[in-house]
Amino acid sequence: MADEAGPDPTPVHRYRTELRWSGSTGAGYEAYERAHDLIAPPAGTGLALSSDPAFRGDPSRLNPEQLLVAAASSCQLLSFLAVAARARLDVVGYVDEATAEMPEDDPPMRIVRIELRPRIELADTDRPRPSADRLAHLAEVAHRECFIANSLRTDVTVHPTFTWR
């Protein structure tokens, strides 16, 4: 019998990744290979991953901790672009040098802080420039709308700077 209420009006977004590793842990902690590969269909480009070099990983490959910081940074970018577009603010450049901290002396080990420092370049138009307070508000709205930051237990702080071109 068909559901008389109709389709669920609230979509659920689903994400999938496929990770592949092969090797052996038989020779102990120091010997096993940390390198592995990740794909996320339908994207055709994969990622070559490893552990942090502090944990015997390959420094030429991305590690999970970097991916977490990158996810927070990317999500803030995309959220800010959406907020800016809705506010009719023309963003023409965005660079973020994001950082994270994971102390070893406070078990269990975890990322305890992510700091995003986006440098946001705005187009000078014939419209009046928004105030510094307005720009800070838009960055805060973007942060509140960031799916990744909303999903994390760790503190994610955003310290934007704005310039005009």
PDB file of C-alpha atoms in Angstrom:
ATOM      1  CA  MET A   1       0.000   0.000   0.000  1.00  0.00           C
ATOM      2  CA  ALA A   2       1.372   3.421  -0.950  1.00  0.00           C
ATOM      3  CA  ASP A   3       2.122   5.965   1.733  1.00  0.00           C
ATOM      4  CA  GLU A   4      -0.864   8.295   1.649  1.00  0.00           C
ATOM      5  CA  ALA A   5       1.117  11.132   3.236  1.00  0.00           C
ATOM      6  CA  GLY A   6       3.247  11.391   0.117  1.00  0.00           C
ATOM      7  CA  PRO A   7       6.997  11.677  -0.150  1.00  0.00           C
ATOM      8  CA  ASP A   8       9.004  12.914   2.815  1.00  0.00           C
ATOM      9  CA  PRO A   9       9.359  16.676   2.328  1.00  0.00           C
ATOM     10  CA  THR A  10      12.687  16.781   4.180  1.00  0.00           C
ATOM     11  CA  PRO A  11      15.540  15.417   2.058  1.00  0.00           C
ATOM     12  CA  VAL A  12      18.345  13.459   3.676  1.00  0.00           C
ATOM     13  CA  HIS A  13      21.736  14.030   2.083  1.00  0.00           C
ATOM     14  CA  ARG A  14      23.910  10.934   2.002  1.00  0.00           C
ATOM     15  CA  TYR A  15      27.653  10.728   1.432  1.00  0.00           C
ATOM     16  CA  ARG A  16      29.845   7.753   0.633  1.00  0.00           C
ATOM     17  CA  THR A  17      33.554   7.153   0.522  1.00  0.00           C
ATOM     18  CA  GLU A  18      35.585   4.091  -0.328  1.00  0.00           C
ATOM     19  CA  LEU A  19      38.926   3.547   1.359  1.00  0.00           C
ATOM     20  CA  ARG A  20      41.488   0.916   0.330  1.00  0.00           C
ATOM     21  CA  TRP A  21      44.533  -0.344   2.203  1.00  0.00           C
ATOM     22  CA  SER A  22      46.567  -3.485   1.829  1.00  0.00           C
ATOM     23  CA  GLY A  23      49.616  -4.704   3.671  1.00  0.00           C
ATOM     24  CA  SER A  24      50.360  -6.536   6.885  1.00  0.00           C
ATOM     25  CA  THR A  25      50.508  -5.602  10.550  1.00  0.00           C
ATOM     26  CA  GLY A  26      52.230  -8.895  11.322  1.00  0.00           C
ATOM     27  CA  ALA A  27      55.659  -7.323  11.885  1.00  0.00           C
ATOM     28  CA  GLY A  28      54.385  -4.877  14.512  1.00  0.00           C
ATOM     29  CA  TYR A  29      53.593  -1.188  14.899  1.00  0.00           C
ATOM     30  CA  GLU A  30      56.822   0.115  13.384  1.00  0.00           C
ATOM     31  CA  ALA A  31      56.575  -1.944  10.199  1.00  0.00           C
ATOM     32  CA  TYR A  32      53.100  -1.683   8.699  1.00  0.00           C
ATOM     33  CA  GLU A  33      52.319   0.628   5.803  1.00  0.00           C
ATOM     34  CA  ARG A  34      50.180   3.650   6.623  1.00  0.00           C
ATOM     35  CA  ALA A  35      49.525   4.682   3.012  1.00  0.00           C
ATOM     36  CA  HIS A  36      46.000   4.167   1.722  1.00  0.00           C
ATOM     37  CA  ASP A  37      43.731   5.576  -0.958  1.00  0.00           C
ATOM     38  CA  LEU A  38      40.319   7.168  -0.792  1.00  0.00           C
ATOM     39  CA  ILE A  39      37.675   7.828  -3.407  1.00  0.00           C
ATOM     40  CA  ALA A  40      34.290   9.452  -2.971  1.00  0.00           C
ATOM     41  CA  PRO A  41      32.034   8.544  -5.891  1.00  0.00           C
ATOM     42  CA  PRO A  42      30.901  10.099  -8.115  1.00  0.00           C
ATOM     43  CA  ALA A  43      34.046  12.285  -7.938  1.00  0.00           C
ATOM     44  CA  GLY A  44      36.654  10.825 -10.229  1.00  0.00           C
ATOM     45  CA  THR A  45      39.649  12.141  -8.312  1.00  0.00           C
ATOM     46  CA  GLY A  46      40.897  10.176  -5.364  1.00  0.00           C
ATOM     47  CA  LEU A  47      43.154  11.083  -2.477  1.00  0.00           C
ATOM     48  CA  ALA A  48      46.421   9.471  -1.444  1.00  0.00           C
ATOM     49  CA  LEU A  49      46.377   9.365   2.356  1.00  0.00           C
ATOM     50  CA  SER A  50      48.587   8.312   5.231  1.00  0.00           C
ATOM     51  CA  SER A  51      48.891   9.008   8.920  1.00  0.00           C
ATOM     52  CA  ASP A  52      50.516  12.123  10.355  1.00  0.00           C
ATOM     53  CA  PRO A  53      54.325  11.764  10.113  1.00  0.00           C
ATOM     54  CA  ALA A  54      54.393  11.853  13.944  1.00  0.00           C
ATOM     55  CA  PHE A  55      52.672   8.463  13.749  1.00  0.00           C
ATOM     56  CA  ARG A  56      55.022   6.994  11.106  1.00  0.00           C
ATOM     57  CA  GLY A  57      53.045   8.340   8.150  1.00  0.00           C
ATOM     58  CA  ASP A  58      54.195   9.497   4.736  1.00  0.00           C
ATOM     59  CA  PRO A  59      54.606  13.305   4.819  1.00  0.00           C
ATOM     60  CA  SER A  60      53.949  13.534   1.071  1.00  0.00           C
ATOM     61  CA  ARG A  61      50.356  12.338   1.598  1.00  0.00           C
ATOM     62  CA  LEU A  62      47.452  14.064   3.290  1.00  0.00           C
ATOM     63  CA  ASN A  63      46.443  12.755   6.698  1.00  0.00           C
ATOM     64  CA  PRO A  64      43.027  12.517   8.400  1.00  0.00           C
ATOM     65  CA  GLU A  65      43.751  15.464  10.685  1.00  0.00           C
ATOM     66  CA  GLN A  66      44.493  17.687   7.688  1.00  0.00           C
ATOM     67  CA  LEU A  67      41.307  16.487   6.001  1.00  0.00           C
ATOM     68  CA  LEU A  68      39.281  17.481   9.056  1.00  0.00           C
ATOM     69  CA  VAL A  69      40.769  20.992   9.010  1.00  0.00           C
ATOM     70  CA  ALA A  70      40.270  21.179   5.237  1.00  0.00           C
ATOM     71  CA  ALA A  71      36.625  20.135   5.581  1.00  0.00           C
ATOM     72  CA  ALA A  72      35.985  22.894   8.135  1.00  0.00           C
ATOM     73  CA  SER A  73      37.782  25.459   5.972  1.00  0.00           C
ATOM     74  CA  SER A  74      36.037  24.426   2.755  1.00  0.00           C
ATOM     75  CA  CYS A  75      32.633  24.405   4.410  1.00  0.00           C
ATOM     76  CA  GLN A  76      33.177  27.910   5.834  1.00  0.00           C
ATOM     77  CA  LEU A  77      34.181  29.125   2.352  1.00  0.00           C
ATOM     78  CA  LEU A  78      31.096  27.669   0.721  1.00  0.00           C
ATOM     79  CA  SER A  79      28.826  28.939   3.494  1.00  0.00           C
ATOM     80  CA  PHE A  80      30.303  32.432   3.268  1.00  0.00           C
ATOM     81  CA  LEU A  81      29.940  32.517  -0.519  1.00  0.00           C
ATOM     82  CA  ALA A  82      26.257  31.589  -0.156  1.00  0.00           C
ATOM     83  CA  VAL A  83      25.665  34.206   2.554  1.00  0.00           C
ATOM     84  CA  ALA A  84      27.520  36.862   0.553  1.00  0.00           C
ATOM     85  CA  ALA A  85      25.598  36.066  -2.630  1.00  0.00           C
ATOM     86  CA  ARG A  86      22.289  36.340  -0.777  1.00  0.00           C
ATOM     87  CA  ALA A  87      23.450  39.704   0.624  1.00  0.00           C
ATOM     88  CA  ARG A  88      24.461  40.851  -2.888  1.00  0.00           C
ATOM     89  CA  LEU A  89      28.078  41.164  -1.765  1.00  0.00           C
ATOM     90  CA  ASP A  90      30.578  40.426  -4.546  1.00  0.00           C
ATOM     91  CA  VAL A  91      33.355  38.152  -3.253  1.00  0.00           C
ATOM     92  CA  VAL A  92      36.217  37.932  -5.757  1.00  0.00           C
ATOM     93  CA  GLY A  93      38.864  36.127  -3.711  1.00  0.00           C
ATOM     94  CA  TYR A  94      39.141  33.965  -0.605  1.00  0.00           C
ATOM     95  CA  VAL A  95      42.262  32.483   0.969  1.00  0.00           C
ATOM     96  CA  ASP A  96      42.177  30.617   4.269  1.00  0.00           C
ATOM     97  CA  GLU A  97      45.212  29.405   6.187  1.00  0.00           C
ATOM     98  CA  ALA A  98      43.457  27.128   8.647  1.00  0.00           C
ATOM     99  CA  THR A  99      45.164  25.518  11.621  1.00  0.00           C
ATOM    100  CA  ALA A 100      44.307  22.910  14.222  1.00  0.00           C
ATOM    101  CA  GLU A 101      45.757  21.741  17.512  1.00  0.00           C
ATOM    102  CA  MET A 102      45.918  18.188  18.829  1.00  0.00           C
ATOM    103  CA  PRO A 103      47.791  18.006  22.143  1.00  0.00           C
ATOM    104  CA  GLU A 104      49.258  14.664  23.171  1.00  0.00           C
ATOM    105  CA  ASP A 105      49.072  15.350  26.917  1.00  0.00           C
ATOM    106  CA  ASP A 106      45.280  15.458  27.294  1.00  0.00           C
ATOM    107  CA  PRO A 107      43.857  11.974  26.581  1.00  0.00           C
ATOM    108  CA  PRO A 108      42.029  10.934  24.599  1.00  0.00           C
ATOM    109  CA  MET A 109      43.927  12.539  21.730  1.00  0.00           C
ATOM    110  CA  ARG A 110      41.682  14.704  19.603  1.00  0.00           C
ATOM    111  CA  ILE A 111      41.635  17.939  17.669  1.00  0.00           C
ATOM    112  CA  VAL A 112      40.743  20.472  20.358  1.00  0.00           C
ATOM    113  CA  ARG A 113      40.721  23.649  18.277  1.00  0.00           C
ATOM    114  CA  ILE A 114      40.377  24.650  14.648  1.00  0.00           C
ATOM    115  CA  GLU A 115      41.075  28.241  13.664  1.00  0.00           C
ATOM    116  CA  LEU A 116      40.045  29.611  10.305  1.00  0.00           C
ATOM    117  CA  ARG A 117      41.607  32.883   9.159  1.00  0.00           C
ATOM    118  CA  PRO A 118      40.012  33.676   5.825  1.00  0.00           C
ATOM    119  CA  ARG A 119      41.273  36.685   3.901  1.00  0.00           C
ATOM    120  CA  ILE A 120      38.259  37.695   1.878  1.00  0.00           C
ATOM    121  CA  GLU A 121      38.560  40.018  -1.103  1.00  0.00           C
ATOM    122  CA  LEU A 122      35.479  41.981  -2.100  1.00  0.00           C
ATOM    123  CA  ALA A 123      34.771  43.839  -5.326  1.00  0.00           C
ATOM    124  CA  ASP A 124      34.549  47.598  -5.078  1.00  0.00           C
ATOM    125  CA  THR A 125      31.286  48.490  -6.760  1.00  0.00           C
ATOM    126  CA  ASP A 126      29.244  51.653  -7.085  1.00  0.00           C
ATOM    127  CA  ARG A 127      27.181  50.484  -4.082  1.00  0.00           C
ATOM    128  CA  PRO A 128      28.149  51.656  -0.576  1.00  0.00           C
ATOM    129  CA  ARG A 129      30.575  49.361   1.213  1.00  0.00           C
ATOM    130  CA  PRO A 130      29.107  47.342   4.078  1.00  0.00           C
ATOM    131  CA  SER A 131      30.348  48.307   7.534  1.00  0.00           C
ATOM    132  CA  ALA A 132      32.901  46.208   9.388  1.00  0.00           C
ATOM    133  CA  ASP A 133      30.097  45.126  11.735  1.00  0.00           C
ATOM    134  CA  ARG A 134      27.969  43.992   8.783  1.00  0.00           C
ATOM    135  CA  LEU A 135      30.858  41.982   7.309  1.00  0.00           C
ATOM    136  CA  ALA A 136      31.562  40.359  10.691  1.00  0.00           C
ATOM    137  CA  HIS A 137      27.864  39.505  10.984  1.00  0.00           C
ATOM    138  CA  LEU A 138      27.862  37.853   7.541  1.00  0.00           C
ATOM    139  CA  ALA A 139      30.928  35.785   8.496  1.00  0.00           C
ATOM    140  CA  GLU A 140      29.167  34.718  11.714  1.00  0.00           C
ATOM    141  CA  VAL A 141      26.009  33.747   9.820  1.00  0.00           C
ATOM    142  CA  ALA A 142      28.157  31.661   7.471  1.00  0.00           C
ATOM    143  CA  HIS A 143      29.798  29.986  10.461  1.00  0.00           C
ATOM    144  CA  ARG A 144      26.401  29.133  11.966  1.00  0.00           C
ATOM    145  CA  GLU A 145      25.338  27.665   8.594  1.00  0.00           C
ATOM    146  CA  CYS A 146      28.510  25.588   8.144  1.00  0.00           C
ATOM    147  CA  PHE A 147      27.454  21.930   8.213  1.00  0.00           C
ATOM    148  CA  ILE A 148      30.903  20.677   9.174  1.00  0.00           C
ATOM    149  CA  ALA A 149      31.426  23.111  12.074  1.00  0.00           C
ATOM    150  CA  ASN A 150      27.937  22.209  13.295  1.00  0.00           C
ATOM    151  CA  SER A 151      28.923  18.522  13.233  1.00  0.00           C
ATOM    152  CA  LEU A 152      32.103  18.852  15.297  1.00  0.00           C
ATOM    153  CA  ARG A 153      32.569  18.827  19.072  1.00  0.00           C
ATOM    154  CA  THR A 154      35.779  20.826  18.831  1.00  0.00           C
ATOM    155  CA  ASP A 155      35.862  24.612  18.863  1.00  0.00           C
ATOM    156  CA  VAL A 156      35.950  26.119  15.381  1.00  0.00           C
ATOM    157  CA  THR A 157      36.692  29.832  15.379  1.00  0.00           C
ATOM    158  CA  VAL A 158      36.657  32.164  12.395  1.00  0.00           C
ATOM    159  CA  HIS A 159      38.813  35.295  12.225  1.00  0.00           C
ATOM    160  CA  PRO A 160      38.076  36.910   8.853  1.00  0.00           C
ATOM    161  CA  THR A 161      39.792  39.913   7.338  1.00  0.00           C
ATOM    162  CA  PHE A 162      38.334  41.839   4.428  1.00  0.00           C
ATOM    163  CA  THR A 163      39.966  43.818   1.648  1.00  0.00           C
ATOM    164  CA  TRP A 164      38.523  45.596  -1.371  1.00  0.00           C
ATOM    165  CA  ARG A 165      39.571  45.386  -4.999  1.00  0.00           C
TER     166      ARG A 165
END
